[in-house]
Amino acid sequence: MRLSEGSPGTRILAFGGYQPAKVVTNDDLAQMVDTSDEWIRSRVGIESRRIAGPDESLADIASAAGGKALAASGLSPDAIDLVVVATCTPESPIPNIAATVATRLGIAAPGAYDLNAACAGFCYAMATASDAVRAGTARHVLVIGAEKLSQWIDWTDRSTCIIFADGAGAAVVGPVAEPDDPPGIGPVVWGSDGNLADKIYIADRNSFIVQEGQAVFRWATTALHPIARKACEAAGVDPADLAAFIPHQANLRIIEAIARKLGAPQAKVATDIVTAGNTSSASIPLALSRMAEQNELGSGDLVLLLAFGAGISYAAQVITIP
Ligand code: UT7
């Protein structure tokens, strides 16, 4: 018996994001439920969101983002030996989305699995991908956060239909270029609390997403900044050296409250929620891709990711922009 040989450090090679074409504004929603543009902007910070078309499946959305990240990495599909799709909104429990996405992208016979840590899914998937590369069980991993929340929303429930949306974001994870290079993915700090499982849930296959908004809001604005700081500490990074902070895009007021408590006033704070809504496990990689595309982030920048959601599950890590 012997062990596989891994890489001492890992890094992100490239990102990619995808949003469906259909834009749904707050005024559109005000035609459907008793709400207003003013209420949504002031309480949640969303101006518009994207919703998948009727023939657009979760695998379509995930493949679009995964394909962009793969192309941007410059790797051939053969170089990917593991595909992980973080999602909590598949159309059905089997087959998994990851194997379908891999085949569509021409990735032959990789390891492939879906991971459900709800809105924390992308940071969990990044951590497991990085660990696989370090352990030598994979060399390059395609990590995707993809959600089609629209199919699990009650469109007559104003407390949820104004928040959630569809989209996907992806990253290619691989070994550092040279063994002595500094790592580009820091240690994950993750956790959960099953006592709060009833705060966000979908009861069964005939039900829709339900959340106790205020309870989650209170928890998120009080429990998460220490986790964010712990992830910096674990990576040996001073919050003062962060170029950006990308928390899960759940609510602009939550984002701003955590950012204030983090104590990194120089860090740009992702506010993708304004035009993307809450896309659960897709929100962080979508925000990352957009910030990189718009040159708000540059190569070598240190960025803190912080994800949280149903479970309750949470995870944070520092990464370096490729
Ligand atoms: O991604 C997973 C993690 N999830 C979260 O992080 C969610 C965290 N929570 C939140 O973001 C917020 O709690 C919500 C956005 C969900 C709700 O905002 P809120 O400021 O906590 O509002 P609320 O639930 O306390 O409701 C206040 C009032 C209520 O009316 P009354 O009882 O005061 O008359 C609601 O019925 O606002 C009413 N309301 C609405 N009014 C207009 C609830 N939804 C709407 C709406 N439009 N869409």
Short mmCIF file of C-alpha atoms and ligand atoms in Angstrom, two decimals:
data_model
loop_
_atom_site.label_atom_id
_atom_site.label_comp_id
_atom_site.label_asym_id
_atom_site.label_seq_id
_atom_site.Cartn_x
_atom_site.Cartn_y
_atom_site.Cartn_z
CA MET A 1 0.00 0.00 0.00
CA ARG A 2 1.21 3.51 -0.76
CA LEU A 3 -0.33 6.98 -0.79
CA SER A 4 -0.96 9.26 -3.75
CA GLU A 5 1.45 12.16 -4.11
CA GLY A 6 -0.18 15.56 -3.99
CA SER A 7 0.81 19.19 -4.27
CA PRO A 8 2.03 21.19 -1.25
CA GLY A 9 -0.18 24.11 -2.26
CA THR A 10 -3.16 24.79 -4.48
CA ARG A 11 -4.47 27.77 -6.40
CA ILE A 12 -7.34 28.95 -8.54
CA LEU A 13 -6.39 29.02 -12.22
CA ALA A 14 -9.48 30.75 -13.63
CA PHE A 15 -13.11 31.74 -13.02
CA GLY A 16 -16.31 31.90 -15.03
CA GLY A 17 -19.85 33.08 -14.37
CA TYR A 18 -23.20 32.69 -16.08
CA GLN A 19 -26.57 34.34 -15.57
CA PRO A 20 -29.73 33.47 -17.52
CA ALA A 21 -30.86 36.11 -20.02
CA LYS A 22 -34.25 36.90 -18.43
CA VAL A 23 -34.11 39.97 -16.17
CA VAL A 24 -36.86 40.26 -13.55
CA THR A 25 -37.15 43.71 -11.97
CA ASN A 26 -38.74 44.65 -8.67
CA ASP A 27 -41.54 46.33 -10.62
CA ASP A 28 -42.16 43.04 -12.45
CA LEU A 29 -42.57 41.33 -9.05
CA ALA A 30 -44.86 44.08 -7.80
CA GLN A 31 -47.27 43.00 -10.56
CA MET A 32 -47.32 39.49 -9.07
CA VAL A 33 -47.29 40.01 -5.27
CA ASP A 34 -47.98 42.82 -2.81
CA THR A 35 -44.54 44.43 -2.75
CA SER A 36 -42.72 47.49 -4.09
CA ASP A 37 -39.40 48.45 -5.61
CA GLU A 38 -38.80 50.72 -2.60
CA TRP A 39 -39.40 47.91 -0.03
CA ILE A 40 -37.11 45.46 -1.83
CA ARG A 41 -34.29 47.95 -2.39
CA SER A 42 -34.33 49.24 1.16
CA ARG A 43 -34.75 45.87 2.97
CA VAL A 44 -32.71 43.56 0.73
CA GLY A 45 -30.76 45.76 -1.70
CA ILE A 46 -31.88 43.95 -4.86
CA GLU A 47 -32.79 45.97 -7.99
CA SER A 48 -33.15 43.07 -10.43
CA ARG A 49 -32.36 39.37 -10.71
CA ARG A 50 -32.07 36.74 -13.45
CA ILE A 51 -34.43 33.82 -13.81
CA ALA A 52 -33.86 30.75 -16.00
CA GLY A 53 -35.97 30.25 -19.10
CA PRO A 54 -38.56 27.46 -19.12
CA ASP A 55 -36.27 25.11 -21.08
CA GLU A 56 -33.10 26.00 -19.20
CA SER A 57 -32.06 23.22 -16.80
CA LEU A 58 -29.69 23.36 -13.85
CA ALA A 59 -27.18 21.34 -15.91
CA ASP A 60 -27.41 24.00 -18.66
CA ILE A 61 -26.68 26.78 -16.20
CA ALA A 62 -23.84 24.85 -14.52
CA SER A 63 -22.29 23.87 -17.88
CA ALA A 64 -22.31 27.47 -19.11
CA ALA A 65 -20.31 28.69 -16.11
CA GLY A 66 -18.07 25.61 -16.00
CA GLY A 67 -17.28 25.94 -19.72
CA LYS A 68 -16.24 29.57 -19.26
CA ALA A 69 -13.90 28.76 -16.37
CA LEU A 70 -12.40 25.81 -18.25
CA ALA A 71 -11.79 27.94 -21.36
CA ALA A 72 -10.25 30.72 -19.28
CA SER A 73 -7.89 28.25 -17.58
CA GLY A 74 -6.35 27.29 -20.93
CA LEU A 75 -6.46 23.63 -19.88
CA SER A 76 -7.74 20.95 -22.17
CA PRO A 77 -10.77 19.07 -20.83
CA ASP A 78 -8.54 15.98 -20.40
CA ALA A 79 -6.61 17.80 -17.69
CA ILE A 80 -9.68 17.89 -15.38
CA ASP A 81 -10.00 14.76 -13.26
CA LEU A 82 -12.68 15.83 -10.79
CA VAL A 83 -15.88 17.88 -11.22
CA VAL A 84 -17.79 19.08 -8.15
CA VAL A 85 -21.10 20.91 -8.46
CA ALA A 86 -22.31 22.68 -5.34
CA THR A 87 -26.08 22.97 -5.54
CA CYS A 88 -29.21 22.63 -3.44
CA THR A 89 -31.72 23.01 -6.28
CA PRO A 90 -31.45 20.03 -8.66
CA GLU A 91 -34.58 19.08 -10.58
CA SER A 92 -34.27 15.57 -9.09
CA PRO A 93 -31.99 13.73 -6.63
CA ILE A 94 -30.41 11.49 -9.30
CA PRO A 95 -28.50 11.53 -11.57
CA ASN A 96 -26.10 14.07 -10.16
CA ILE A 97 -25.48 17.24 -12.15
CA ALA A 98 -21.67 16.94 -12.09
CA ALA A 99 -21.39 13.88 -14.36
CA THR A 100 -23.74 15.42 -16.95
CA VAL A 101 -21.83 18.71 -16.91
CA ALA A 102 -18.50 16.89 -17.29
CA THR A 103 -19.73 14.98 -20.34
CA ARG A 104 -21.14 18.13 -21.93
CA LEU A 105 -17.81 19.89 -21.49
CA GLY A 106 -15.89 16.99 -23.05
CA ILE A 107 -14.26 15.98 -19.77
CA ALA A 108 -13.89 12.22 -20.12
CA ALA A 109 -14.60 10.06 -17.05
CA PRO A 110 -13.62 12.42 -14.22
CA GLY A 111 -14.68 11.85 -10.64
CA ALA A 112 -17.98 13.73 -10.43
CA TYR A 113 -20.30 14.52 -7.55
CA ASP A 114 -22.77 17.14 -6.31
CA LEU A 115 -22.34 18.74 -2.91
CA ASN A 116 -25.15 20.27 -0.88
CA ALA A 117 -24.20 22.80 1.76
CA ALA A 118 -26.90 25.19 0.50
CA CYS A 119 -25.64 28.76 0.14
CA ALA A 120 -22.29 27.74 1.68
CA GLY A 121 -21.78 25.15 -1.07
CA PHE A 122 -19.16 26.91 -3.20
CA CYS A 123 -16.73 27.45 -0.31
CA TYR A 124 -17.22 23.82 0.81
CA ALA A 125 -16.58 22.61 -2.75
CA MET A 126 -13.47 24.79 -3.09
CA ALA A 127 -12.14 23.36 0.15
CA THR A 128 -12.73 19.73 -0.84
CA ALA A 129 -11.26 20.40 -4.30
CA SER A 130 -8.17 21.99 -2.80
CA ASP A 131 -7.78 19.08 -0.38
CA ALA A 132 -8.08 16.57 -3.25
CA VAL A 133 -5.27 18.33 -5.16
CA ARG A 134 -3.13 18.50 -2.03
CA ALA A 135 -3.73 14.81 -1.35
CA GLY A 136 -3.02 13.86 -4.97
CA THR A 137 -6.43 12.29 -5.61
CA ALA A 138 -7.02 14.89 -8.33
CA ARG A 139 -4.72 17.29 -10.20
CA HIS A 140 -7.21 19.75 -11.62
CA VAL A 141 -10.75 20.18 -10.34
CA LEU A 142 -13.63 22.06 -11.92
CA VAL A 143 -15.69 23.53 -9.08
CA ILE A 144 -19.13 24.94 -9.90
CA GLY A 145 -21.77 26.61 -7.77
CA ALA A 146 -25.08 26.45 -9.67
CA GLU A 147 -28.66 27.08 -8.67
CA LYS A 148 -32.09 27.17 -10.23
CA LEU A 149 -33.90 28.47 -7.17
CA SER A 150 -36.80 29.69 -9.32
CA GLN A 151 -38.15 26.14 -9.45
CA TRP A 152 -38.30 25.90 -5.64
CA ILE A 153 -39.94 29.28 -5.03
CA ASP A 154 -43.59 29.93 -4.33
CA TRP A 155 -44.18 32.86 -6.71
CA THR A 156 -47.12 34.00 -4.57
CA ASP A 157 -44.97 34.28 -1.41
CA ARG A 158 -43.60 37.83 -1.26
CA SER A 159 -41.24 36.97 1.58
CA THR A 160 -39.13 34.69 -0.65
CA CYS A 161 -39.88 35.32 -4.34
CA ILE A 162 -38.26 38.76 -4.21
CA ILE A 163 -34.98 37.36 -2.86
CA PHE A 164 -33.90 34.22 -4.69
CA ALA A 165 -32.65 33.90 -8.28
CA ASP A 166 -30.80 31.67 -10.74
CA GLY A 167 -27.17 31.57 -11.88
CA ALA A 168 -23.85 29.77 -11.73
CA GLY A 169 -20.20 30.48 -11.15
CA ALA A 170 -17.16 28.26 -11.48
CA ALA A 171 -13.44 28.01 -10.77
CA VAL A 172 -10.67 25.68 -11.89
CA VAL A 173 -8.52 24.54 -8.96
CA GLY A 174 -5.07 23.04 -9.43
CA PRO A 175 -1.60 22.75 -7.91
CA VAL A 176 0.68 25.79 -7.44
CA ALA A 177 2.94 26.30 -10.46
CA GLU A 178 6.14 25.60 -8.48
CA PRO A 179 6.26 23.62 -5.21
CA ASP A 180 7.77 26.60 -3.38
CA ASP A 181 5.13 29.07 -4.58
CA PRO A 182 2.85 30.44 -1.85
CA PRO A 183 -0.56 28.74 -1.73
CA GLY A 184 -3.42 30.45 -3.56
CA ILE A 185 -6.19 28.83 -1.49
CA GLY A 186 -6.01 29.22 2.28
CA PRO A 187 -7.34 26.80 4.89
CA VAL A 188 -11.11 26.62 5.13
CA VAL A 189 -12.82 27.53 8.39
CA TRP A 190 -16.16 25.80 8.29
CA GLY A 191 -18.96 24.76 10.61
CA SER A 192 -22.65 24.18 11.04
CA ASP A 193 -25.49 24.31 13.56
CA GLY A 194 -28.31 21.82 13.09
CA ASN A 195 -30.27 23.52 15.89
CA LEU A 196 -31.10 26.18 13.29
CA ALA A 197 -32.16 23.67 10.60
CA ASP A 198 -35.75 24.92 10.77
CA LYS A 199 -34.79 28.50 9.87
CA ILE A 200 -34.43 27.83 6.10
CA TYR A 201 -35.84 24.70 4.51
CA ILE A 202 -37.82 23.01 1.76
CA ALA A 203 -40.05 20.49 3.55
CA ASP A 204 -40.50 17.93 0.76
CA ARG A 205 -40.67 17.51 -3.01
CA ASN A 206 -44.06 19.25 -3.22
CA SER A 207 -43.00 22.26 -1.16
CA PHE A 208 -41.21 25.56 -1.66
CA ILE A 209 -38.41 27.35 0.14
CA VAL A 210 -39.37 28.81 3.51
CA GLN A 211 -37.21 30.97 5.74
CA GLU A 212 -37.47 32.77 9.04
CA GLY A 213 -35.83 35.88 7.64
CA GLN A 214 -35.33 37.82 10.85
CA ALA A 215 -33.78 34.88 12.74
CA VAL A 216 -31.31 34.26 9.91
CA PHE A 217 -30.58 37.98 9.67
CA ARG A 218 -29.77 38.20 13.40
CA TRP A 219 -27.58 35.09 13.25
CA ALA A 220 -25.71 36.24 10.15
CA THR A 221 -24.96 39.70 11.49
CA THR A 222 -23.70 38.46 14.85
CA ALA A 223 -22.08 35.04 14.30
CA LEU A 224 -20.19 35.41 11.04
CA HIS A 225 -17.56 38.14 11.38
CA PRO A 226 -15.54 36.02 13.86
CA ILE A 227 -15.56 33.16 11.30
CA ALA A 228 -14.32 35.58 8.63
CA ARG A 229 -11.52 36.79 10.89
CA LYS A 230 -10.62 33.20 11.80
CA ALA A 231 -10.20 32.35 8.10
CA CYS A 232 -7.76 35.27 7.75
CA GLU A 233 -5.87 34.09 10.82
CA ALA A 234 -5.72 30.50 9.52
CA ALA A 235 -4.25 31.77 6.24
CA GLY A 236 -1.78 34.07 8.03
CA VAL A 237 -3.35 37.08 6.32
CA ASP A 238 -3.95 40.39 8.07
CA PRO A 239 -7.46 41.70 7.21
CA ALA A 240 -5.71 44.99 6.41
CA ASP A 241 -4.05 43.23 3.44
CA LEU A 242 -7.29 42.04 1.84
CA ALA A 243 -8.06 43.54 -1.57
CA ALA A 244 -11.67 42.37 -1.38
CA PHE A 245 -14.29 40.71 0.78
CA ILE A 246 -16.84 38.54 -1.02
CA PRO A 247 -19.55 37.30 1.34
CA HIS A 248 -22.56 35.26 0.22
CA GLN A 249 -24.98 37.68 -1.44
CA ALA A 250 -28.01 37.14 0.81
CA ASN A 251 -28.99 40.68 1.71
CA LEU A 252 -27.12 43.97 1.19
CA ARG A 253 -27.75 44.96 4.81
CA ILE A 254 -26.16 41.69 6.02
CA ILE A 255 -23.18 42.20 3.67
CA GLU A 256 -22.62 45.74 4.94
CA ALA A 257 -23.00 44.74 8.61
CA ILE A 258 -20.46 41.90 8.37
CA ALA A 259 -18.06 44.07 6.34
CA ARG A 260 -18.20 46.78 9.03
CA LYS A 261 -17.42 44.24 11.76
CA LEU A 262 -14.62 42.56 9.77
CA GLY A 263 -12.36 45.59 10.20
CA ALA A 264 -10.89 45.75 6.69
CA PRO A 265 -12.06 49.19 5.52
CA GLN A 266 -9.71 49.13 2.50
CA ALA A 267 -11.24 45.93 1.09
CA LYS A 268 -13.70 46.25 -1.79
CA VAL A 269 -16.95 44.58 -0.79
CA ALA A 270 -18.91 42.54 -3.32
CA THR A 271 -22.43 43.85 -3.87
CA ASP A 272 -23.42 41.59 -6.74
CA ILE A 273 -26.79 41.03 -5.05
CA VAL A 274 -28.01 44.33 -6.52
CA THR A 275 -28.33 42.85 -10.02
CA ALA A 276 -28.06 39.10 -9.31
CA GLY A 277 -30.33 38.54 -6.29
CA ASN A 278 -29.54 35.70 -3.91
CA THR A 279 -28.27 32.81 -6.03
CA SER A 280 -27.24 30.59 -3.09
CA SER A 281 -24.07 28.60 -3.90
CA ALA A 282 -23.58 30.57 -7.14
CA SER A 283 -23.43 33.98 -5.47
CA ILE A 284 -19.74 33.99 -4.48
CA PRO A 285 -18.23 32.67 -7.74
CA LEU A 286 -20.56 34.94 -9.74
CA ALA A 287 -19.41 37.97 -7.75
CA LEU A 288 -15.76 36.88 -8.06
CA SER A 289 -16.05 36.48 -11.84
CA ARG A 290 -17.74 39.82 -12.25
CA MET A 291 -15.22 41.70 -10.08
CA ALA A 292 -12.33 40.10 -11.99
CA GLU A 293 -13.95 40.82 -15.39
CA GLN A 294 -14.53 44.46 -14.45
CA ASN A 295 -10.88 44.79 -13.35
CA GLU A 296 -11.90 45.48 -9.78
CA LEU A 297 -9.50 42.69 -8.81
CA GLY A 298 -5.99 42.09 -10.09
CA SER A 299 -3.60 39.16 -10.18
CA GLY A 300 -2.16 38.39 -6.76
CA ASP A 301 -4.94 40.15 -4.83
CA LEU A 302 -5.98 38.48 -1.58
CA VAL A 303 -9.74 37.97 -1.32
CA LEU A 304 -11.74 36.68 1.64
CA LEU A 305 -14.74 34.47 0.80
CA LEU A 306 -17.49 33.89 3.40
CA ALA A 307 -20.48 31.67 2.67
CA PHE A 308 -23.48 30.80 4.84
CA GLY A 309 -26.95 29.40 4.53
CA ALA A 310 -29.40 26.63 5.27
CA GLY A 311 -28.23 23.85 7.54
CA ILE A 312 -27.17 26.15 9.03
CA SER A 313 -23.77 25.72 7.34
CA TYR A 314 -20.97 28.21 6.84
CA ALA A 315 -17.43 28.29 5.43
CA ALA A 316 -14.74 30.89 4.79
CA GLN A 317 -11.32 30.95 3.14
CA VAL A 318 -8.82 33.41 1.71
CA ILE A 319 -7.88 32.99 -1.94
CA THR A 320 -5.45 34.68 -4.33
CA ILE A 321 -6.68 36.04 -7.67
CA PRO A 322 -4.91 34.25 -10.54
O1 UT7 B 1 -29.28 32.80 1.59
C1 UT7 B 1 -29.79 32.16 2.69
C2 UT7 B 1 -29.64 32.98 3.91
N1 UT7 B 1 -30.79 33.84 4.06
C3 UT7 B 1 -30.68 35.08 4.58
O2 UT7 B 1 -29.60 35.49 4.90
C4 UT7 B 1 -31.94 35.87 4.80
C5 UT7 B 1 -31.79 36.81 5.96
N2 UT7 B 1 -32.96 37.64 6.19
C6 UT7 B 1 -33.29 38.69 5.40
O3 UT7 B 1 -32.60 38.99 4.43
C7 UT7 B 1 -34.49 39.51 5.78
O4 UT7 B 1 -34.99 39.09 7.02
C8 UT7 B 1 -35.66 39.46 4.74
C9 UT7 B 1 -35.23 40.21 3.49
C10 UT7 B 1 -35.98 38.01 4.41
C11 UT7 B 1 -36.90 40.15 5.27
O5 UT7 B 1 -36.61 41.49 5.67
P1 UT7 B 1 -37.03 42.02 7.11
O6 UT7 B 1 -36.57 43.41 7.16
O7 UT7 B 1 -36.48 41.08 8.15
O8 UT7 B 1 -38.60 41.99 7.05
P2 UT7 B 1 -39.63 41.16 7.96
O9 UT7 B 1 -39.65 39.73 7.60
O10 UT7 B 1 -39.40 41.53 9.39
O11 UT7 B 1 -41.00 41.81 7.53
C12 UT7 B 1 -41.34 43.19 7.82
C13 UT7 B 1 -42.67 43.52 7.21
C14 UT7 B 1 -43.77 42.50 7.51
O12 UT7 B 1 -44.98 43.22 7.63
P3 UT7 B 1 -45.59 43.61 9.07
O13 UT7 B 1 -45.80 42.30 9.77
O14 UT7 B 1 -44.56 44.46 9.70
O15 UT7 B 1 -46.84 44.32 8.70
C15 UT7 B 1 -43.82 41.64 6.29
O16 UT7 B 1 -45.08 41.04 6.08
O17 UT7 B 1 -42.55 43.52 5.79
C16 UT7 B 1 -43.54 42.63 5.22
N3 UT7 B 1 -42.96 42.06 4.01
C17 UT7 B 1 -43.00 42.68 2.82
N4 UT7 B 1 -43.50 43.86 2.44
C18 UT7 B 1 -43.36 44.22 1.14
C19 UT7 B 1 -42.31 40.86 3.86
N5 UT7 B 1 -41.94 40.71 2.59
C20 UT7 B 1 -42.36 41.82 1.92
C21 UT7 B 1 -42.24 42.23 0.59
N6 UT7 B 1 -42.76 43.44 0.24
N7 UT7 B 1 -41.61 41.49 -0.36
#
